[in-house]
Short mmCIF file of C-alpha atoms in Angstrom, two decimals:
data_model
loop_
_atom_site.label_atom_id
_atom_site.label_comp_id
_atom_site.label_asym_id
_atom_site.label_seq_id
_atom_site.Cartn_x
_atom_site.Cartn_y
_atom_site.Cartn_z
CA UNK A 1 -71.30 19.22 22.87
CA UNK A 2 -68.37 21.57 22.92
CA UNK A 3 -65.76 18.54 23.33
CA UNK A 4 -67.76 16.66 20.23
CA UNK A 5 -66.97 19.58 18.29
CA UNK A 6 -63.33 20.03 19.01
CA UNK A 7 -62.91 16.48 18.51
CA UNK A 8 -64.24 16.82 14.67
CA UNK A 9 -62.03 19.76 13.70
CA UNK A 10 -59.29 18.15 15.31
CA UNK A 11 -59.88 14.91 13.06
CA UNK A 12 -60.44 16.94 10.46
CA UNK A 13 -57.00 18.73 11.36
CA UNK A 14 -55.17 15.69 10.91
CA UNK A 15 -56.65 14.08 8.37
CA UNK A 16 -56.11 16.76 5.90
CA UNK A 17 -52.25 17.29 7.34
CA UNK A 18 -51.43 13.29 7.06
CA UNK A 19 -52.98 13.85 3.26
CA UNK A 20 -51.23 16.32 2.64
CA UNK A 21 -47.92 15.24 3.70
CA UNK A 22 -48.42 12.05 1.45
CA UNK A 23 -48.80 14.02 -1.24
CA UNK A 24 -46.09 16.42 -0.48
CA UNK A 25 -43.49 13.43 -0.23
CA UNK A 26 -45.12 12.12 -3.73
CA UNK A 27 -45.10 15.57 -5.17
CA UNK A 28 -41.56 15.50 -4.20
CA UNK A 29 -40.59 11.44 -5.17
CA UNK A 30 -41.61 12.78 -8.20
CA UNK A 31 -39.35 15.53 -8.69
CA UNK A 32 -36.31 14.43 -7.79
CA UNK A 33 -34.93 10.57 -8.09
CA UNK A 34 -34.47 8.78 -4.34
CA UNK A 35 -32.06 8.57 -1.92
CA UNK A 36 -29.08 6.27 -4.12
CA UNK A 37 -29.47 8.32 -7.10
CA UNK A 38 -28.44 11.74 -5.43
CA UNK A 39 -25.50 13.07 -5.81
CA UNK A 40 -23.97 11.13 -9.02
CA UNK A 41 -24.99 7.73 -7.27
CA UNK A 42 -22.26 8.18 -4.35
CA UNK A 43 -24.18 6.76 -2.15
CA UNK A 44 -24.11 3.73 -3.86
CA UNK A 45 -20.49 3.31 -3.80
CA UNK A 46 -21.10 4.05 0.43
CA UNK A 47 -23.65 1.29 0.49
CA UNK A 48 -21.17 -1.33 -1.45
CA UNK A 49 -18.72 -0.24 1.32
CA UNK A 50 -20.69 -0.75 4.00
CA UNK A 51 -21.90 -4.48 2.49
CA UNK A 52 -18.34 -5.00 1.84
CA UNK A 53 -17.10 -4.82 5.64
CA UNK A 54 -20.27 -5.97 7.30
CA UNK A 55 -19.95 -9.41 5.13
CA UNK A 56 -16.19 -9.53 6.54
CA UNK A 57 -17.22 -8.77 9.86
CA UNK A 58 -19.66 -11.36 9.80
CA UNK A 59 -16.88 -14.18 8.91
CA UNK A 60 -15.04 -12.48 11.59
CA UNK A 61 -18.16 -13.28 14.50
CA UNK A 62 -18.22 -16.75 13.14
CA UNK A 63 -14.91 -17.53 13.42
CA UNK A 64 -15.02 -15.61 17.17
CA UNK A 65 -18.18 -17.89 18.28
CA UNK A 66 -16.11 -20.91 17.56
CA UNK A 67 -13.01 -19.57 19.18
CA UNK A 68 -15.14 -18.83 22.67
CA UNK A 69 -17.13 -22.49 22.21
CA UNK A 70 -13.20 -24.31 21.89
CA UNK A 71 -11.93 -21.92 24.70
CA UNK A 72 -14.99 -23.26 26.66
CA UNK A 73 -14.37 -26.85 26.05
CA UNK A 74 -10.73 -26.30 27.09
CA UNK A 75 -11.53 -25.09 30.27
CA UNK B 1 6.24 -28.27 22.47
CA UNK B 2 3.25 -30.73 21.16
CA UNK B 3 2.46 -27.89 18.62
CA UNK B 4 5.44 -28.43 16.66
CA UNK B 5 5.48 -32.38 17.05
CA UNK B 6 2.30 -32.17 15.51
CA UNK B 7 2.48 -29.53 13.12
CA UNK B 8 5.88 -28.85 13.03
CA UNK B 9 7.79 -25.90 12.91
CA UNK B 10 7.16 -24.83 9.43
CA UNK B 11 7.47 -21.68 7.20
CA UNK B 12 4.14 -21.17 7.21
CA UNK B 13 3.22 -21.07 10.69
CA UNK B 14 6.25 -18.69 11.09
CA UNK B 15 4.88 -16.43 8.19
CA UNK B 16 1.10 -16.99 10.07
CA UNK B 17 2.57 -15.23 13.41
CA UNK B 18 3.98 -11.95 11.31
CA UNK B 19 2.32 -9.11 11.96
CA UNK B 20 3.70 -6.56 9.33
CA UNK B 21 2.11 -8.11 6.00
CA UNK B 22 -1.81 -7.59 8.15
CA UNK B 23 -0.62 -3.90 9.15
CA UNK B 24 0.59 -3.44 5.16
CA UNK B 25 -3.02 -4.87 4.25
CA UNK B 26 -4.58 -2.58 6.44
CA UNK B 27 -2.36 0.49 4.96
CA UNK B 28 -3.28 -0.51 1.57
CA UNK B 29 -7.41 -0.63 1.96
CA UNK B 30 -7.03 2.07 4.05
CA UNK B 31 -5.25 3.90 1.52
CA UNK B 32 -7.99 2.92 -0.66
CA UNK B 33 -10.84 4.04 1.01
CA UNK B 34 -9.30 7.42 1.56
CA UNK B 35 -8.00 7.88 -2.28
CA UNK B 36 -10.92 6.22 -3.88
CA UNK B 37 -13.28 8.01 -2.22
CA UNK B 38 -12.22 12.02 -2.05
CA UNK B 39 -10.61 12.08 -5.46
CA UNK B 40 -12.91 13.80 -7.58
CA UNK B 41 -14.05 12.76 -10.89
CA UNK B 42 -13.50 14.65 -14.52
CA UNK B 43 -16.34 17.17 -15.58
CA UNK B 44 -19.00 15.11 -17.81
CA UNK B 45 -21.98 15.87 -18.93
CA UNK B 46 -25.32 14.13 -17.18
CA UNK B 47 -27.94 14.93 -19.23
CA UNK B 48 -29.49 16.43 -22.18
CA UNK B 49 -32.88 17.84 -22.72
CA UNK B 50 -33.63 16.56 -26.26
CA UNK B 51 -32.65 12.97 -27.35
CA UNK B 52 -33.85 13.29 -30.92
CA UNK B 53 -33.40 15.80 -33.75
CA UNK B 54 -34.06 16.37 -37.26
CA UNK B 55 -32.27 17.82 -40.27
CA UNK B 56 -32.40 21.56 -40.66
CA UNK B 57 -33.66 22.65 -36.95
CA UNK B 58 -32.45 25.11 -34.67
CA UNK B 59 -31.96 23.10 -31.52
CA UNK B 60 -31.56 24.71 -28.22
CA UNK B 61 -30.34 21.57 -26.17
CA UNK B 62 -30.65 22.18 -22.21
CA UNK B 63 -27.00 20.55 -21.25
CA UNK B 64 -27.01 19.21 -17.68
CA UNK B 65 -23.68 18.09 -16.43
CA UNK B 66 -21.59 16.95 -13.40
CA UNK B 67 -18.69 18.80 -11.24
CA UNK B 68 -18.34 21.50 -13.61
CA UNK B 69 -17.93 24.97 -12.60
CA UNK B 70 -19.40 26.74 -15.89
CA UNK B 71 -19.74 30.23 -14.20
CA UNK B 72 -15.81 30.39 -13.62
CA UNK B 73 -14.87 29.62 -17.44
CA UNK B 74 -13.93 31.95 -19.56
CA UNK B 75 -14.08 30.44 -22.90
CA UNK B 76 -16.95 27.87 -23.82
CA UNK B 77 -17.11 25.31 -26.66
CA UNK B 78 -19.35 22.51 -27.50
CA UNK B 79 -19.51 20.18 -30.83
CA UNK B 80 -21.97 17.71 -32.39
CA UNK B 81 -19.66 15.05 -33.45
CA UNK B 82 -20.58 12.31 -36.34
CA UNK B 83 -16.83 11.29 -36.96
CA UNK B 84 -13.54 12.73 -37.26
CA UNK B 85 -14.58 14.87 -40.31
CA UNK B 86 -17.88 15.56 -39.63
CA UNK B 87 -18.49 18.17 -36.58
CA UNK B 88 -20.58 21.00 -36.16
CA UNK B 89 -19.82 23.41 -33.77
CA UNK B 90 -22.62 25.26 -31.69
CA UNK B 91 -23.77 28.82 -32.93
CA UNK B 92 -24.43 30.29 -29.36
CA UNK B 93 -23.91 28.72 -25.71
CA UNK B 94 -25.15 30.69 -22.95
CA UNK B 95 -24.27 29.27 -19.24
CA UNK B 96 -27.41 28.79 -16.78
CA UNK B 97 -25.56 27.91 -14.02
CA UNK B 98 -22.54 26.17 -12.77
CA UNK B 99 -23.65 22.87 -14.01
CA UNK B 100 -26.21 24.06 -16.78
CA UNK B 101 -25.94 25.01 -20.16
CA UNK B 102 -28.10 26.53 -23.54
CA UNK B 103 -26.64 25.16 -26.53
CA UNK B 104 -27.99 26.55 -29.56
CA UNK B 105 -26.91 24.19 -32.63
CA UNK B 106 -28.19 24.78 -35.85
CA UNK B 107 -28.26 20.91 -37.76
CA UNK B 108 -27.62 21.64 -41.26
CA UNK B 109 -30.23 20.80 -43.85
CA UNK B 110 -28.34 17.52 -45.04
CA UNK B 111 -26.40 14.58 -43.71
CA UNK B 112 -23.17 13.34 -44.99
CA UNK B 113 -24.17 9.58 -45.14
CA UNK B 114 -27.18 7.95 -46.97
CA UNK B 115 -28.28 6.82 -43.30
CA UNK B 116 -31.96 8.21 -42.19
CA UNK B 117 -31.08 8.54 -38.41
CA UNK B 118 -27.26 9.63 -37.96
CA UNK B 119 -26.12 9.25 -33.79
CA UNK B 120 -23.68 12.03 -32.47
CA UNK B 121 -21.99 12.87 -29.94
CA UNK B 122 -21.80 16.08 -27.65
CA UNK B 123 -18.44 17.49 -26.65
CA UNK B 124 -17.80 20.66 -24.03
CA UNK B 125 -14.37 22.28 -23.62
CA UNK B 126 -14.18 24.65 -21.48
CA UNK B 127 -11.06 26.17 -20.39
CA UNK B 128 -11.46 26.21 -16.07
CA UNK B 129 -11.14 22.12 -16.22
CA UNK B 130 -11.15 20.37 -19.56
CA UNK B 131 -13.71 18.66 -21.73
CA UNK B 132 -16.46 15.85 -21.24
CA UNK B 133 -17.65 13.76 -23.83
CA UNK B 134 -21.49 12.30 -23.92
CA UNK B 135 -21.30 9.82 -26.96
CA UNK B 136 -24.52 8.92 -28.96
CA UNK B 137 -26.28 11.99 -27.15
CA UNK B 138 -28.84 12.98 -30.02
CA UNK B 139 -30.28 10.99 -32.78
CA UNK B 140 -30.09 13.17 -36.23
CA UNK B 141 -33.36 12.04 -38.49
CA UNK B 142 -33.95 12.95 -42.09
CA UNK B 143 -36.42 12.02 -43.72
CA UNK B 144 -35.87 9.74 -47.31
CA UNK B 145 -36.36 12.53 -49.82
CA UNK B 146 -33.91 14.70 -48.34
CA UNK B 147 -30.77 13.84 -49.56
CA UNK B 148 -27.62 15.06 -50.69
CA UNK B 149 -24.27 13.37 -49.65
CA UNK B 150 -21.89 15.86 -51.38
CA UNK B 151 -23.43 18.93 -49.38
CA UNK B 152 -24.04 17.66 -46.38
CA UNK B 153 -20.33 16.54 -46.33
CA UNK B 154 -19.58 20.13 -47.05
CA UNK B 155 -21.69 21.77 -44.23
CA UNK B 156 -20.53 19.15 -41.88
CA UNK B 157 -17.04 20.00 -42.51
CA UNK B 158 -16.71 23.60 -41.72
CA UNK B 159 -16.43 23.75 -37.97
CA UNK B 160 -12.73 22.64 -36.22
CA UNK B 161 -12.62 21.20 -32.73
CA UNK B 162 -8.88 21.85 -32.18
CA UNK B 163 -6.90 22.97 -28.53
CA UNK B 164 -9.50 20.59 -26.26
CA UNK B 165 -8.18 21.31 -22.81
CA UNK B 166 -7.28 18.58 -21.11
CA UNK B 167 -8.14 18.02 -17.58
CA UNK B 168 -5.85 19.19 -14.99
CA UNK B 169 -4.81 16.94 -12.04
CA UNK B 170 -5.53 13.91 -10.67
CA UNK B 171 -9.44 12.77 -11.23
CA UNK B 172 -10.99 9.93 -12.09
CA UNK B 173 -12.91 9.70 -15.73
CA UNK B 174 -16.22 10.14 -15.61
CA UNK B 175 -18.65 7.54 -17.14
CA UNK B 176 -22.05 7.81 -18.28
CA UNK B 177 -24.78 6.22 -16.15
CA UNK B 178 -22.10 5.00 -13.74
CA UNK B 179 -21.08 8.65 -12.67
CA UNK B 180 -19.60 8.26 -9.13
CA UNK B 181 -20.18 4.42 -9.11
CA UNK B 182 -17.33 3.62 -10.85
CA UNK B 183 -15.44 3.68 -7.74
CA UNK B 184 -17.03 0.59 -7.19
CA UNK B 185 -14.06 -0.64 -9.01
CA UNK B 186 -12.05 -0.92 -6.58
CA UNK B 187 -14.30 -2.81 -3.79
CA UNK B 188 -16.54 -5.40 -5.96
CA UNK B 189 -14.23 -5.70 -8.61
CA UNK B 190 -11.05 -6.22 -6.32
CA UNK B 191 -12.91 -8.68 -3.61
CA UNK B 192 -13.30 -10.81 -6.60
CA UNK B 193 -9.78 -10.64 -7.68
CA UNK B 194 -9.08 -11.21 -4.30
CA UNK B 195 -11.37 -14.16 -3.66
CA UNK B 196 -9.85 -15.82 -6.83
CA UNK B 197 -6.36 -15.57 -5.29
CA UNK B 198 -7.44 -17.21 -2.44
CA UNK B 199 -8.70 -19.56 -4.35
CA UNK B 200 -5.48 -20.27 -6.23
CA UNK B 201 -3.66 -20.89 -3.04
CA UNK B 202 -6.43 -23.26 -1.33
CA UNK B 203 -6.06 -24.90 -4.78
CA UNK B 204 -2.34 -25.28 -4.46
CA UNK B 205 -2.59 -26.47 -1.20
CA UNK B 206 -5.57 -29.02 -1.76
CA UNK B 207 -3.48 -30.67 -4.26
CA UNK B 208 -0.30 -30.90 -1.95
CA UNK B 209 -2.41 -32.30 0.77
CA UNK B 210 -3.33 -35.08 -2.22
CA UNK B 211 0.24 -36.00 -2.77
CA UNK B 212 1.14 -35.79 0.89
CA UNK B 213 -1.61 -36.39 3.16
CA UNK B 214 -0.42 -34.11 5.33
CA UNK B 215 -3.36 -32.86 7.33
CA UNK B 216 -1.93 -29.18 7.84
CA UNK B 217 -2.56 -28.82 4.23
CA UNK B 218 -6.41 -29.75 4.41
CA UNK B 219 -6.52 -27.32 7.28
CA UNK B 220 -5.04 -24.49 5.13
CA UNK B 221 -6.66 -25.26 1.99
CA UNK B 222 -10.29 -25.22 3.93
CA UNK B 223 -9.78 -21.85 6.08
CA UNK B 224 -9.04 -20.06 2.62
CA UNK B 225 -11.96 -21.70 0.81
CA UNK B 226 -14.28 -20.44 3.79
CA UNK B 227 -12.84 -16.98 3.55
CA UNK B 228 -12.95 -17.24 -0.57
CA UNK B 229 -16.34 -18.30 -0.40
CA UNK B 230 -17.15 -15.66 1.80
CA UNK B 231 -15.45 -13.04 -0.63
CA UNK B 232 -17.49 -13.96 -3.33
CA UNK B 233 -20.72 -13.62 -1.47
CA UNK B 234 -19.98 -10.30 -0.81
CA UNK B 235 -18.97 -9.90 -4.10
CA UNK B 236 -21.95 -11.01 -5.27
CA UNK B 237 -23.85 -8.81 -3.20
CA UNK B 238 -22.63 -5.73 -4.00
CA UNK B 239 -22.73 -6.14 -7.41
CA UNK B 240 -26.39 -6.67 -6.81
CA UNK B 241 -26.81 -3.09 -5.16
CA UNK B 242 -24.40 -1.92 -7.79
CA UNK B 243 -26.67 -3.02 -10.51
CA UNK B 244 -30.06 -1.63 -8.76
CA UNK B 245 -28.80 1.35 -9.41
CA UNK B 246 -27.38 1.56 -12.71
CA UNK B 247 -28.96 -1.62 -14.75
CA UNK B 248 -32.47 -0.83 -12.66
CA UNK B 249 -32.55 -4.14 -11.45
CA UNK B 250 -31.03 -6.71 -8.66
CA UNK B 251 -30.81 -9.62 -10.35
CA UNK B 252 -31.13 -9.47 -14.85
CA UNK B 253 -31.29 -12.58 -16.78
CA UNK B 254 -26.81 -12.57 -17.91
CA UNK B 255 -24.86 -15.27 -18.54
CA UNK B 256 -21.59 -13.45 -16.41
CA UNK B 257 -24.16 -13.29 -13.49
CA UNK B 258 -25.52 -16.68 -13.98
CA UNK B 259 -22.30 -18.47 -14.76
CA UNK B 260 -20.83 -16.83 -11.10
CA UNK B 261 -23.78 -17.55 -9.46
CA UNK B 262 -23.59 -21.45 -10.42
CA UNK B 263 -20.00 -21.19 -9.46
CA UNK B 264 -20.65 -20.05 -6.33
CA UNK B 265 -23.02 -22.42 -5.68
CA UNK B 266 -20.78 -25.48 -6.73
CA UNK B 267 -18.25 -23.61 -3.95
CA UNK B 268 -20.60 -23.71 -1.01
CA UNK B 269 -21.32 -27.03 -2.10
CA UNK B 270 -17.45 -27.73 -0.74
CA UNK B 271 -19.11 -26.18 2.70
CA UNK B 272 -21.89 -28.88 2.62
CA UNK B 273 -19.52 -31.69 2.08
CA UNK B 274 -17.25 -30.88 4.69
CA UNK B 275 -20.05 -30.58 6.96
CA UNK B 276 -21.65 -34.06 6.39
CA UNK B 277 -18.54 -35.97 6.98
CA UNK B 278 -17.48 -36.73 10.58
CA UNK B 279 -13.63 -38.96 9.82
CA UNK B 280 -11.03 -35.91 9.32
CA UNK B 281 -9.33 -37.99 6.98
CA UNK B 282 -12.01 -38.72 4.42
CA UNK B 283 -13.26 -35.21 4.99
CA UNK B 284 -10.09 -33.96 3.61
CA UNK B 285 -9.19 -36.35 1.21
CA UNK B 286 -13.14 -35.75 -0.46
CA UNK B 287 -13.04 -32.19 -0.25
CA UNK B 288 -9.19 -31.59 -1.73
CA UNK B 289 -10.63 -33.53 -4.81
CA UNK B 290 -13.73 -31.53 -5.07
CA UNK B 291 -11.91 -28.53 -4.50
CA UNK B 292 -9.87 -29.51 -7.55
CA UNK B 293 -12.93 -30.00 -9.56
CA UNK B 294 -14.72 -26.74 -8.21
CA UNK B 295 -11.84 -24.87 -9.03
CA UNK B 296 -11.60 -26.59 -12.99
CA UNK B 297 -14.93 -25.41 -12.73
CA UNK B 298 -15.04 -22.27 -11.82
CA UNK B 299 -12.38 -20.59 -14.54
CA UNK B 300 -14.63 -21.46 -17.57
CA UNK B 301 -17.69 -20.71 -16.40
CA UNK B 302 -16.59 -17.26 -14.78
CA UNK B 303 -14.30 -16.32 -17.95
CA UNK B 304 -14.42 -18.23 -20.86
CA UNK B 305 -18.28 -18.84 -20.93
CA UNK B 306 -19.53 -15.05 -20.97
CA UNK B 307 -17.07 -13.76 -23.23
CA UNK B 308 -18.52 -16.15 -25.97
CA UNK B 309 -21.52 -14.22 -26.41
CA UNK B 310 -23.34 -11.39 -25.15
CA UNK B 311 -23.38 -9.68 -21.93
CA UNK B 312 -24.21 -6.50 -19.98
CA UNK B 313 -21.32 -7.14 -17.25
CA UNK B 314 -18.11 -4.97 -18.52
CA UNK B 315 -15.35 -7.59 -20.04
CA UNK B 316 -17.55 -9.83 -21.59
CA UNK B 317 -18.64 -10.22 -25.20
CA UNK B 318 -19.59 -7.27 -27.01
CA UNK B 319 -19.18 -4.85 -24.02
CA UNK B 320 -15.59 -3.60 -22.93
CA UNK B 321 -14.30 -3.69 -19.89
CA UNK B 322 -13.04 -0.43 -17.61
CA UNK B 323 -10.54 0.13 -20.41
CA UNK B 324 -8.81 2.39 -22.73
CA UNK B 325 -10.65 5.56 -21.72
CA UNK B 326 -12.73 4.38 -18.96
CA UNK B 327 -9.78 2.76 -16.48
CA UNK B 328 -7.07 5.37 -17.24
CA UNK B 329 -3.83 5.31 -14.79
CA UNK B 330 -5.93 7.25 -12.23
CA UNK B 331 -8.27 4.38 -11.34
CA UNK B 332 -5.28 1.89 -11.46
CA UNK B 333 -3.52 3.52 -9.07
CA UNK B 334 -6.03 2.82 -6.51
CA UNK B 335 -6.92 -0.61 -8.16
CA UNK B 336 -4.50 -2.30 -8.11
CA UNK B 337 -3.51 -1.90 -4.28
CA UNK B 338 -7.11 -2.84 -3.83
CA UNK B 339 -6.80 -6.04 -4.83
CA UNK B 340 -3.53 -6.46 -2.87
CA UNK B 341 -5.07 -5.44 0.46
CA UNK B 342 -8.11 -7.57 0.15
CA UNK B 343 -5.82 -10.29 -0.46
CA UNK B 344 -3.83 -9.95 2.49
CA UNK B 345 -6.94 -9.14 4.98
CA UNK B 346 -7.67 -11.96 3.58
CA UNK B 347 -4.88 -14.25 4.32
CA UNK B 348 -5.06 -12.62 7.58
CA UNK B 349 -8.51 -13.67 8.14
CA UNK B 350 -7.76 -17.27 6.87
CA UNK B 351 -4.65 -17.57 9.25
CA UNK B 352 -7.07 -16.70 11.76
CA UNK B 353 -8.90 -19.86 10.59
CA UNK B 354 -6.27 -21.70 10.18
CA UNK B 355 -4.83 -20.91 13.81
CA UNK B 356 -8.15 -21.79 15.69
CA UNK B 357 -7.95 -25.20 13.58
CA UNK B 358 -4.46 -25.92 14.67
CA UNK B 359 -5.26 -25.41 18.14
CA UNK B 360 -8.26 -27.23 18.35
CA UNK B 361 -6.07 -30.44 16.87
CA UNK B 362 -3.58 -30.17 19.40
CA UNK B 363 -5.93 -30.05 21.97
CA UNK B 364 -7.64 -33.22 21.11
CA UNK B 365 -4.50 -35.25 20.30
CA UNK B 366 -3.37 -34.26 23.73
CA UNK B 367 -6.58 -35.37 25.26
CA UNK B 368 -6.69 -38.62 23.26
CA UNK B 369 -3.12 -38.64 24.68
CA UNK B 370 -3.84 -38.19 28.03
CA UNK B 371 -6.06 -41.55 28.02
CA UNK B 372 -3.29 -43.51 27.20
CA UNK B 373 -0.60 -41.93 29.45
#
């Protein structure tokens, strides 16, 4: 009986906390623009960075997965 | 020994084997990354609170800008500008904060044009580090009755803007809507540069291999296609997240973004055919010519095409490029050594290519070779 009980308010508990936490980071979404836009947009200029050297990297495995394949053959 | 009966001792291998033009490549994106990214930009101004105005109001415009350090000026000036005659300077300016501002302006009761809506443009001086400019930042309306040319000349004329303080050090401008973005400049903008260089040289080389047959040449003019190709999907790319972010979308319906895109297409195209032919000497001979074509391709559709009409991409039709006030010597400073890194990285990458390819010849010559020894 006692359990049952607990068990409610503690649904209860965490239903209205996960509502209001939605509706804190909506409240808040709506306040101020998202992540890219802070900060004059410099994250933006981070993110192009960060595509920028993971596209050359990824020329860069290529070209090392055919190096180890011919190295293989070799040997 | 078999290396150089096969490929012979050339220039370019010697030039492939130097290590000082990859360390100078390095430097200069290095350099790059450290000066495009910490210098700061000029003060501008982000936002305003009203868009719209009409004649005769008292407007007190909430003035939001960027890096500005109001609280440390001592003298504070802001103008409504409609032309070089025509300013009105604001009646009171009180200072919020470090990057917010009151401006009380008090639109006089008449234009001095016939027009019904009249754009102008906001200008702050203040004396701690220079002026910023928002252009078109309110719309002046009047309605049809009220009109009177002659006076509203006359009130427009009595304020000066005179001693603007220019900025002190070295900054980047500041743009509107682009704000810190602009440094983009210097990684989408050069990678395309770049990837066109490359794709000079593979040209060059695709049309020596035609006159010579020499199959070093196909192998050189195919490792810096690859690595071009590979430049301009990253260029691609981050122009993408660029424009997210400032045009609100990923992808908008523009002939410069459409014209690359089909360029880029008729590139990786050159990938496919490679791939689907097995005899090295067709290969090359097929994909030298198409390379020839691609690249006779690729210069009108890229630059002629969208400067014909309309576009939203800066340097085409109706919309100017970084220039004049936007790319001053600041930005080119860092631009131009931009490009020239990302064109050696990516010669570097492309002898890298090139290398493996050499090697992997060699080696089966010397096992066909072997069969017959």
């Amino acid at each position: 009986m006692i359990s049952s009980l607990n068990n409610r308010i503690l649904k209860l508990f965490t239903i209205t906390f996960a509502l209001l936490l939605v509706a804190n980071t909506q409240l808040a979404a709506q306040a101020s623009e998202d992540f890219f836009h802070s900060i004059g947009k410099i994250y933006v200029v981070v993110a192009v960075i960060v595509i920028t050297f993971i596209g050359i990297c990824a020329y860069l495995f290529y070209l090392d997965r055919k190096i180890t394949e011919l190295e293989k053959k070799i040997k | 020994m078999y290396f150089s009966q096969c490929f012979g001792n050339h220039e370019t291998i010697y030039m492939i084997r130097q290590y000082w033009w990859k360390i100078l490549g390095v430097f200069l994106f290095t350099y790059v990354l450290i000066v495009g990214l910490l210098t700061p930009l000029k003060p501008g101004i982000y936002s305003v609170s009203h868009l719209t105005t009409s004649v005769g109001t008292t407007l007190p415009l909430d003035v939001q800008s960027y890096n500005t350090h109001y609280t440390k000026a001592n003298k504070l000036r802001a103008w409504l500008k409609i032309d070089s005659i025509h300013i009105l300077e604001a009646s009171n300016i009180v200072v919020q904060s470090d990057n917010q501002l009151l401006v009380t302006l008090d639109i006089p009761a008449f234009l001095p044009n016939e027009q019904l809506t009249q754009a102008a443009t906001l200008i702050i001086d203040n004396d701690y580090e220079g002026h910023s400019i928002l252009p078109a930042a309110i719309f002046i309306s009047k309605s049809k009755d009220t009109t009177n040319v002659a006076l509203g000349h006359t009130l427009w004329s009595m304020s000066e803007m005179n001693n603007i303080t220019h900025t002190k050090g070295f900054k980047f401008p500041y743009q509107n809507i682009l704000n810190e973005t602009s440094r983009n400049l210097f990684f989408h903008v050069a990678i395309w540069f770049a990837m066109f260089t490359l794709l000079i040289i593979a040209l060059v080389y695709s049309i020596k291999y035609l006159m010579s047959s020499e199959m070093r040449y196909d192998i050189y003019a195919s490792s810096l296609t690859s690595v071009a190709i590979t430049f301009g999907i990253v260029g691609m790319l981050t122009g993408s997240f660029w424009a997210k972010y400032t045009w609100g979308q990923f992808w908008i319906n523009d002939v410069k973004l459409n014209m690359s895109a089909v360029a880029l297409l008729i590139y990786f195209a050159y990938w496919i055919l490679r791939s689907s032919m097995k005899d090295q000497d067709q290969r090359a001979k097929v994909s030298a010519v198409y390379s020839v074509f691609a690249f006779a391709a690729l210069i009108p559709l890229v630059f002629v095409i969208p400067r014909l009409t309309d576009s939203m991409h800066p340097g085409n039709g109706g919309n100017p490029a970084f220039s004049k006030d936007d790319l001053d010597n600041t930005m080119r400073f860092v631009f131009y050594p931009a490009i020239i890194g990302l064109i050696l990285i990516g010669l570097w990458i492309s002898s890298l290519s090139i290398r493996y390819e050499i090697i992997k010849e060699t080696y089966y010559l010397r096992k066909a070779k072997k069969r017959t020894i």
